[in-house]
Amino acid sequence: MSAISLPPSESLFRPMTDPFGRTIRYLRVSVTDRCDLRCFYCMSEDMTFLPKADLLTLEELDRLCSAFIAKGVRKLRLTGGEPLVRRNVMSLMRSLSRHLASGALDELTLTTNGSQLARFANELADCGVRRINVSLDTLDADKFRAITRWGDIDKVLAGIEAAQAAGLAVKINAVALKNMNEDEIPSLMEWAHGKGMGLTVIEVMPMGDIGAGRIDQYVPLSLLRARLEKQFTLTDLDESTGGPARYVRVSETGGKLGFITPMTHNFCESCNRVRITCTGTLHTCLGHEDASDLRKPLRASADNELLSATIDRAIGLKPKGHDFIIDRRHNRPSVSRHMSVTGG
Ligand code: SAM
Ligand code: SF4
């Protein structure tokens, strides 16, 4: 008896448009929940990480990403945990870069803490990566160690230098932390702009139990902006990437400064992104407990029909927006997942 081959279903290439008319073009993939640092606002000191056996293989991650690309994703970001600590992560990068070569993908990029960047910068550039985000909350070595619990800032600075030498554009991301780096934002900005890098400041989000109260960490960026405006001329830029950042040009430095304000002002109405974890769980909103298991349909068959249908169902349930709250009465995580699981 000969097998009848059916044409691939439409679902494989169906654009992912949610009930609010937002089309998903951006996928962020957490390739590991592990990290070589323990930033106090991201992780607790004694984190329990996922058993390695639960992780998708690099081949499965590639297949999952490729299924999303077939459904219209144009930008792909690897994140974590720390993506550069996942063993052989560069083989995944290399393999995904075929979608840049084919024109299916506009951008392949990475968010990293920079600690391993010096080793990987040239290879990243060689894979077609053009821009990366490096997270750095302070330039003070002691504060850096306090924030990350044991990190060495020199490794990060060497990583940034190597990335720039390899021709990668670098954007610095800094989480604004009360009584920690809030006063340092102007000098961090001048340093970044002086090196031709943008800086984006982020409000701390109530994600995951970190063994400390969020209220003690949280600084509204409206406050930081008002302080910056006493010293610098900030001009709003019109550009929007569909993401949560809003940008200004700083006349005195000529550089770009971004604000990500999930707490004081969200931009969920233009959200074009979804996230998958290293175990293949799809989260359609950073600020909700919603989760769809993609590992089961991925492993259930060699073709992507079931997987694609599961993705379509999940996109159909994407929430309108998140509801993060930090105040004295809600001094508990709004979302139980740590940022390192979902991928920031
Ligand atoms: N390890 C990489 C890094 O640090 O860039 C990638 C993963 S990390 C989870 C991504 C980003 O999320 C970092 O810029 C980090 O500072 C930020 N982040 C972590 N926890 C956060 C939280 N609770 N609120 C806001 N940003 C957070
Ligand atoms: Fe690691 Fe990034 Fe989380 Fe810091 S923010 S603990 S570097 S995953």
Tab-separated table of C-alpha atoms and ligand atoms in Angstrom:
chain	number	residue	atom	x	y	z
A	1	MET	CA	0.000	0.000	0.000
A	2	SER	CA	1.530	3.345	-0.942
A	3	ALA	CA	1.374	6.257	1.495
A	4	ILE	CA	-0.640	9.222	0.291
A	5	SER	CA	1.333	12.410	0.777
A	6	LEU	CA	-0.852	15.318	1.697
A	7	PRO	CA	0.092	18.909	0.829
A	8	PRO	CA	1.421	20.841	3.830
A	9	SER	CA	-1.402	22.504	5.705
A	10	GLU	CA	-1.842	26.261	5.572
A	11	SER	CA	-1.127	26.431	9.278
A	12	LEU	CA	2.607	25.937	8.642
A	13	PHE	CA	2.834	29.321	6.923
A	14	ARG	CA	-0.145	31.081	8.503
A	15	PRO	CA	0.850	34.500	9.897
A	16	MET	CA	0.471	34.725	13.654
A	17	THR	CA	-2.062	37.473	14.258
A	18	ASP	CA	-3.669	37.645	17.681
A	19	PRO	CA	-7.262	38.613	18.532
A	20	PHE	CA	-6.156	42.251	19.016
A	21	GLY	CA	-4.766	42.453	15.468
A	22	ARG	CA	-1.117	42.287	16.519
A	23	THR	CA	1.031	40.223	14.141
A	24	ILE	CA	3.919	38.366	15.753
A	25	ARG	CA	7.215	39.068	13.989
A	26	TYR	CA	9.687	38.767	16.855
A	27	LEU	CA	10.677	35.631	18.747
A	28	ARG	CA	12.875	35.578	21.838
A	29	VAL	CA	14.324	32.239	22.782
A	30	SER	CA	15.752	31.416	26.181
A	31	VAL	CA	18.296	28.729	25.298
A	32	THR	CA	19.144	27.959	28.935
A	33	ASP	CA	17.845	28.979	32.362
A	34	ARG	CA	21.391	28.756	33.749
A	35	CYS	CA	23.792	31.609	34.179
A	36	ASP	CA	27.326	32.293	35.320
A	37	LEU	CA	26.067	35.272	37.376
A	38	ARG	CA	23.277	35.690	39.957
A	39	CYS	CA	22.033	39.280	39.598
A	40	PHE	CA	20.091	39.920	42.788
A	41	TYR	CA	17.041	41.342	41.000
A	42	CYS	CA	16.873	38.403	38.567
A	43	MET	CA	17.696	35.295	40.601
A	44	SER	CA	17.784	34.154	44.182
A	45	GLU	CA	21.167	33.077	45.518
A	46	ASP	CA	20.252	29.392	45.673
A	47	MET	CA	18.454	28.890	42.381
A	48	THR	CA	17.226	25.454	41.400
A	49	PHE	CA	17.798	25.038	37.699
A	50	LEU	CA	15.908	22.770	35.353
A	51	PRO	CA	17.223	19.232	34.959
A	52	LYS	CA	19.303	19.155	31.774
A	53	ALA	CA	17.162	16.257	30.496
A	54	ASP	CA	14.154	18.620	30.280
A	55	LEU	CA	15.874	20.955	27.830
A	56	LEU	CA	15.203	20.920	24.130
A	57	THR	CA	18.246	19.843	22.154
A	58	LEU	CA	19.892	22.428	19.930
A	59	GLU	CA	18.410	20.607	16.919
A	60	GLU	CA	14.926	20.869	18.454
A	61	LEU	CA	15.446	24.560	19.209
A	62	ASP	CA	16.476	25.074	15.607
A	63	ARG	CA	13.353	23.276	14.377
A	64	LEU	CA	11.136	25.290	16.695
A	65	CYS	CA	12.673	28.617	15.627
A	66	SER	CA	12.407	27.612	11.978
A	67	ALA	CA	8.699	26.800	12.427
A	68	PHE	CA	8.164	30.320	13.794
A	69	ILE	CA	10.146	31.817	10.912
A	70	ALA	CA	7.921	29.952	8.440
A	71	LYS	CA	4.969	31.619	10.209
A	72	GLY	CA	6.303	35.121	9.758
A	73	VAL	CA	8.905	35.787	12.476
A	74	ARG	CA	11.490	38.240	11.043
A	75	LYS	CA	13.611	38.856	14.124
A	76	LEU	CA	15.079	36.252	16.441
A	77	ARG	CA	16.893	36.901	19.703
A	78	LEU	CA	18.701	34.267	21.744
A	79	THR	CA	18.684	34.989	25.442
A	80	GLY	CA	18.525	33.137	28.770
A	81	GLY	CA	19.766	32.681	31.483
A	82	GLU	CA	23.063	33.436	29.880
A	83	PRO	CA	22.871	32.200	26.280
A	84	LEU	CA	26.650	31.946	25.910
A	85	VAL	CA	26.902	29.332	28.685
A	86	ARG	CA	24.747	26.845	26.763
A	87	ARG	CA	27.126	24.246	25.399
A	88	ASN	CA	27.613	24.538	21.611
A	89	VAL	CA	25.261	27.493	21.377
A	90	MET	CA	27.272	28.754	18.422
A	91	SER	CA	26.267	25.718	16.388
A	92	LEU	CA	22.642	26.824	16.861
A	93	MET	CA	23.568	30.387	15.847
A	94	ARG	CA	25.402	29.100	12.802
A	95	SER	CA	22.511	26.916	11.783
A	96	LEU	CA	19.918	29.683	12.298
A	97	SER	CA	22.005	32.064	10.213
A	98	ARG	CA	20.824	30.170	7.114
A	99	HIS	CA	17.543	32.056	7.513
A	100	LEU	CA	19.441	35.352	7.221
A	101	ALA	CA	21.140	34.093	4.075
A	102	SER	CA	17.804	33.031	2.567
A	103	GLY	CA	16.193	36.377	3.409
A	104	ALA	CA	13.545	34.712	5.615
A	105	LEU	CA	14.923	36.514	8.664
A	106	ASP	CA	15.880	40.198	8.949
A	107	GLU	CA	17.808	39.947	12.183
A	108	LEU	CA	19.480	37.340	14.358
A	109	THR	CA	20.696	38.708	17.663
A	110	LEU	CA	21.553	38.041	21.265
A	111	THR	CA	21.166	39.446	24.770
A	112	THR	CA	24.132	38.609	26.965
A	113	ASN	CA	25.762	39.574	30.239
A	114	GLY	CA	28.997	39.889	28.254
A	115	SER	CA	31.102	37.726	30.539
A	116	GLN	CA	31.908	35.185	27.787
A	117	LEU	CA	31.644	37.600	24.890
A	118	ALA	CA	35.368	37.982	24.238
A	119	ARG	CA	35.466	34.292	23.222
A	120	PHE	CA	32.472	34.450	20.911
A	121	ALA	CA	32.433	37.939	19.378
A	122	ASN	CA	34.151	37.070	16.087
A	123	GLU	CA	32.064	33.974	15.549
A	124	LEU	CA	28.853	35.894	16.231
A	125	ALA	CA	29.800	38.450	13.596
A	126	ASP	CA	30.672	35.621	11.240
A	127	CYS	CA	27.169	34.162	11.711
A	128	GLY	CA	25.632	37.393	10.460
A	129	VAL	CA	24.837	38.888	13.873
A	130	ARG	CA	25.057	42.674	13.482
A	131	ARG	CA	23.864	44.068	16.822
A	132	ILE	CA	23.801	42.687	20.334
A	133	ASN	CA	22.523	43.831	23.718
A	134	VAL	CA	24.870	43.636	26.667
A	135	SER	CA	23.446	43.998	30.169
A	136	LEU	CA	25.570	46.148	32.436
A	137	ASP	CA	24.059	47.996	35.385
A	138	THR	CA	27.161	49.761	36.710
A	139	LEU	CA	30.765	50.638	35.863
A	140	ASP	CA	31.859	50.315	39.479
A	141	ALA	CA	33.649	46.980	39.967
A	142	ASP	CA	32.509	46.570	43.590
A	143	LYS	CA	28.919	47.430	42.814
A	144	PHE	CA	29.042	45.081	39.855
A	145	ARG	CA	30.147	42.291	42.150
A	146	ALA	CA	27.407	43.180	44.629
A	147	ILE	CA	24.699	43.216	41.945
A	148	THR	CA	25.804	40.004	40.223
A	149	ARG	CA	26.866	38.351	43.517
A	150	TRP	CA	30.297	37.354	42.115
A	151	GLY	CA	30.801	38.792	38.608
A	152	ASP	CA	34.033	40.319	37.318
A	153	ILE	CA	33.377	43.550	35.446
A	154	ASP	CA	36.675	43.359	33.568
A	155	LYS	CA	35.439	40.308	31.687
A	156	VAL	CA	32.341	42.197	30.584
A	157	LEU	CA	34.331	45.252	29.516
A	158	ALA	CA	36.717	43.010	27.550
A	159	GLY	CA	33.691	41.330	25.973
A	160	ILE	CA	32.242	44.655	24.883
A	161	GLU	CA	35.578	45.710	23.426
A	162	ALA	CA	35.880	42.427	21.507
A	163	ALA	CA	32.334	42.794	20.185
A	164	GLN	CA	33.032	46.291	18.898
A	165	ALA	CA	36.334	45.181	17.396
A	166	ALA	CA	34.435	42.411	15.582
A	167	GLY	CA	32.171	45.064	14.084
A	168	LEU	CA	29.100	44.349	16.206
A	169	ALA	CA	26.947	47.289	17.253
A	170	VAL	CA	26.442	47.098	21.023
A	171	LYS	CA	23.543	48.449	23.060
A	172	ILE	CA	23.887	48.517	26.815
A	173	ASN	CA	20.868	47.569	28.936
A	174	ALA	CA	20.779	48.665	32.559
A	175	VAL	CA	18.091	47.909	35.121
A	176	ALA	CA	17.501	50.969	37.329
A	177	LEU	CA	17.957	49.922	40.949
A	178	LYS	CA	17.047	52.023	43.936
A	179	ASN	CA	20.006	53.010	46.120
A	180	MET	CA	22.292	51.005	43.889
A	181	ASN	CA	22.874	52.496	40.436
A	182	GLU	CA	20.162	55.147	40.130
A	183	ASP	CA	22.696	57.968	40.596
A	184	GLU	CA	25.057	56.406	38.114
A	185	ILE	CA	22.716	56.425	35.118
A	186	PRO	CA	24.063	59.777	33.765
A	187	SER	CA	27.685	58.613	33.890
A	188	LEU	CA	26.795	55.195	32.483
A	189	MET	CA	25.055	56.984	29.630
A	190	GLU	CA	28.008	59.292	28.948
A	191	TRP	CA	30.358	56.303	28.953
A	192	ALA	CA	28.152	54.280	26.568
A	193	HIS	CA	27.566	57.205	24.211
A	194	GLY	CA	31.279	58.045	24.286
A	195	LYS	CA	31.931	54.561	22.901
A	196	GLY	CA	29.242	54.813	20.250
A	197	MET	CA	26.792	52.568	22.112
A	198	GLY	CA	23.160	53.230	22.953
A	199	LEU	CA	21.906	52.839	26.508
A	200	THR	CA	18.479	51.553	27.484
A	201	VAL	CA	17.314	51.804	31.070
A	202	ILE	CA	14.758	49.296	32.348
A	203	GLU	CA	12.301	49.353	35.237
A	204	VAL	CA	12.650	46.328	37.472
A	205	MET	CA	9.753	43.899	37.005
A	206	PRO	CA	8.177	41.726	39.714
A	207	MET	CA	9.139	38.365	38.196
A	208	GLY	CA	10.054	35.330	40.256
A	209	ASP	CA	10.752	34.964	43.944
A	210	ILE	CA	14.201	36.443	44.489
A	211	GLY	CA	14.183	36.324	48.261
A	212	ALA	CA	13.887	40.120	48.558
A	213	GLY	CA	11.169	42.751	48.311
A	214	ARG	CA	10.803	44.437	44.925
A	215	ILE	CA	9.705	47.664	46.507
A	216	ASP	CA	13.275	48.092	47.793
A	217	GLN	CA	14.658	47.835	44.244
A	218	TYR	CA	12.138	49.712	42.178
A	219	VAL	CA	12.760	53.197	40.743
A	220	PRO	CA	10.147	54.643	38.364
A	221	LEU	CA	11.925	55.840	35.222
A	222	SER	CA	9.781	58.979	35.159
A	223	LEU	CA	11.850	60.035	38.166
A	224	LEU	CA	15.156	59.212	36.480
A	225	ARG	CA	14.115	61.022	33.318
A	226	ALA	CA	13.206	64.142	35.279
A	227	ARG	CA	16.638	64.041	36.948
A	228	LEU	CA	18.406	63.578	33.609
A	229	GLU	CA	16.509	66.496	32.110
A	230	LYS	CA	18.118	68.835	34.639
A	231	GLN	CA	21.498	67.992	33.111
A	232	PHE	CA	20.790	66.991	29.507
A	233	THR	CA	18.549	67.951	26.599
A	234	LEU	CA	16.399	64.961	25.676
A	235	THR	CA	14.458	64.985	22.417
A	236	ASP	CA	11.831	62.306	21.878
A	237	LEU	CA	12.460	60.136	18.838
A	238	ASP	CA	9.521	58.899	16.855
A	239	GLU	CA	10.881	55.466	16.121
A	240	SER	CA	9.215	52.416	17.554
A	241	THR	CA	10.343	48.840	17.061
A	242	GLY	CA	7.020	47.422	18.181
A	243	GLY	CA	8.825	46.871	21.453
A	244	PRO	CA	8.417	48.363	24.890
A	245	ALA	CA	11.268	50.912	24.601
A	246	ARG	CA	10.818	54.592	23.853
A	247	TYR	CA	13.884	56.515	22.728
A	248	VAL	CA	15.295	60.010	23.051
A	249	ARG	CA	18.318	61.702	21.477
A	250	VAL	CA	20.635	63.344	24.006
A	251	SER	CA	21.938	66.597	22.497
A	252	GLU	CA	25.027	66.848	24.687
A	253	THR	CA	26.326	63.340	23.844
A	254	GLY	CA	24.688	62.816	20.458
A	255	GLY	CA	23.708	59.324	21.657
A	256	LYS	CA	20.443	57.443	21.976
A	257	LEU	CA	18.803	56.691	25.297
A	258	GLY	CA	15.936	54.220	25.682
A	259	PHE	CA	13.421	53.798	28.482
A	260	ILE	CA	11.605	50.514	29.108
A	261	THR	CA	8.797	51.285	31.495
A	262	PRO	CA	6.635	48.195	32.043
A	263	MET	CA	5.558	49.520	35.446
A	264	THR	CA	4.756	53.171	34.786
A	265	HIS	CA	3.674	52.935	31.142
A	266	ASN	CA	3.318	49.813	29.070
A	267	PHE	CA	3.144	49.622	25.289
A	268	CYS	CA	1.334	46.303	25.052
A	269	GLU	CA	-0.964	47.609	22.302
A	270	SER	CA	1.880	47.371	19.774
A	271	CYS	CA	3.482	44.178	21.145
A	272	ASN	CA	4.782	42.033	18.269
A	273	ARG	CA	6.716	39.419	20.232
A	274	VAL	CA	6.443	36.055	21.942
A	275	ARG	CA	8.944	34.036	23.954
A	276	ILE	CA	9.932	30.406	24.197
A	277	THR	CA	11.846	28.793	27.022
A	278	CYS	CA	14.599	26.202	26.776
A	279	THR	CA	12.027	23.481	27.500
A	280	GLY	CA	9.824	24.603	24.627
A	281	THR	CA	7.163	26.468	26.592
A	282	LEU	CA	5.620	29.354	24.691
A	283	HIS	CA	4.783	32.507	26.654
A	284	THR	CA	2.793	35.019	24.667
A	285	CYS	CA	3.116	37.699	27.372
A	286	LEU	CA	6.016	38.417	29.726
A	287	GLY	CA	3.622	39.542	32.447
A	288	HIS	CA	1.152	36.641	32.527
A	289	GLU	CA	1.244	33.073	33.749
A	290	ASP	CA	0.010	31.912	30.317
A	291	ALA	CA	2.017	29.009	28.917
A	292	SER	CA	1.667	26.540	26.053
A	293	ASP	CA	3.765	23.421	25.809
A	294	LEU	CA	5.357	23.153	22.373
A	295	ARG	CA	7.737	20.340	23.299
A	296	LYS	CA	5.007	17.699	23.183
A	297	PRO	CA	3.754	18.516	19.670
A	298	LEU	CA	7.363	19.035	18.522
A	299	ARG	CA	8.309	15.533	19.666
A	300	ALA	CA	5.037	13.920	18.651
A	301	SER	CA	5.796	13.950	14.951
A	302	ALA	CA	8.572	14.694	12.518
A	303	ASP	CA	6.529	17.217	10.583
A	304	ASN	CA	5.374	20.546	12.011
A	305	GLU	CA	1.601	20.288	11.468
A	306	LEU	CA	0.684	19.643	15.084
A	307	LEU	CA	3.279	22.113	16.320
A	308	SER	CA	2.007	24.840	14.065
A	309	ALA	CA	-1.598	24.257	15.078
A	310	THR	CA	-0.565	24.452	18.757
A	311	ILE	CA	1.224	27.767	18.083
A	312	ASP	CA	-1.880	29.133	16.334
A	313	ARG	CA	-4.039	28.188	19.318
A	314	ALA	CA	-1.658	29.906	21.752
A	315	ILE	CA	-1.442	33.093	19.677
A	316	GLY	CA	-5.240	33.146	19.680
A	317	LEU	CA	-5.062	33.513	23.472
A	318	LYS	CA	-2.340	36.207	23.701
A	319	PRO	CA	-3.421	38.540	26.516
A	320	LYS	CA	-4.112	42.170	25.768
A	321	GLY	CA	-1.417	43.323	28.164
A	322	HIS	CA	0.423	42.560	31.357
A	323	ASP	CA	-0.588	43.558	34.839
A	324	PHE	CA	2.598	43.997	36.801
A	325	ILE	CA	2.172	45.723	40.137
A	326	ILE	CA	4.795	46.740	42.682
A	327	ASP	CA	3.542	48.386	45.839
A	328	ARG	CA	3.515	47.725	49.555
A	329	ARG	CA	0.345	45.617	49.343
A	330	HIS	CA	1.602	43.581	46.355
A	331	ASN	CA	5.123	42.871	47.496
A	332	ARG	CA	5.047	39.453	45.840
A	333	PRO	CA	5.993	38.419	42.297
A	334	SER	CA	3.227	39.222	39.785
A	335	VAL	CA	4.547	36.308	37.759
A	336	SER	CA	6.151	33.279	39.429
A	337	ARG	CA	8.684	32.661	36.610
A	338	HIS	CA	12.108	34.233	36.967
A	339	MET	CA	13.201	36.472	34.104
A	340	SER	CA	16.019	34.003	33.440
A	341	VAL	CA	13.458	31.307	32.589
A	342	THR	CA	11.332	33.346	30.230
A	343	GLY	CA	14.257	35.193	28.677
A	344	GLY	CA	14.435	38.938	29.237
B	1	SAM	N1	21.898	36.874	30.961
B	1	SAM	C1	21.604	37.745	29.887
B	1	SAM	C2	21.706	39.185	30.322
B	1	SAM	O1	21.780	39.445	31.520
B	1	SAM	O2	21.697	40.036	29.430
B	1	SAM	C3	20.271	37.510	29.223
B	1	SAM	C4	19.099	37.186	30.101
B	1	SAM	S1	18.610	38.447	31.252
B	1	SAM	C5	17.233	37.677	32.025
B	1	SAM	C6	17.936	39.670	30.155
B	1	SAM	C7	17.693	41.027	30.725
B	1	SAM	O3	16.684	40.959	31.703
B	1	SAM	C8	18.893	41.650	31.385
B	1	SAM	O4	19.103	42.938	30.829
B	1	SAM	C9	18.497	41.763	32.835
B	1	SAM	O5	19.084	42.878	33.444
B	1	SAM	C10	17.005	41.872	32.728
B	1	SAM	N2	16.281	41.468	33.933
B	1	SAM	C11	16.420	40.365	34.674
B	1	SAM	N3	15.522	40.326	35.689
B	1	SAM	C12	14.783	41.448	35.590
B	1	SAM	C13	13.688	41.987	36.319
B	1	SAM	N4	13.164	41.353	37.359
B	1	SAM	N5	13.176	43.178	35.908
B	1	SAM	C14	13.689	43.826	34.826
B	1	SAM	N6	14.707	43.367	34.088
B	1	SAM	C15	15.260	42.185	34.468
B	2	SF4	FE1	22.158	36.005	34.668
B	2	SF4	FE2	21.230	37.869	33.028
B	2	SF4	FE3	19.785	37.079	35.168
B	2	SF4	FE4	22.006	38.465	35.560
B	2	SF4	S1	20.187	39.187	34.483
B	2	SF4	S2	21.407	36.591	36.649
B	2	SF4	S3	23.288	37.795	33.943
B	2	SF4	S4	20.305	35.862	33.454
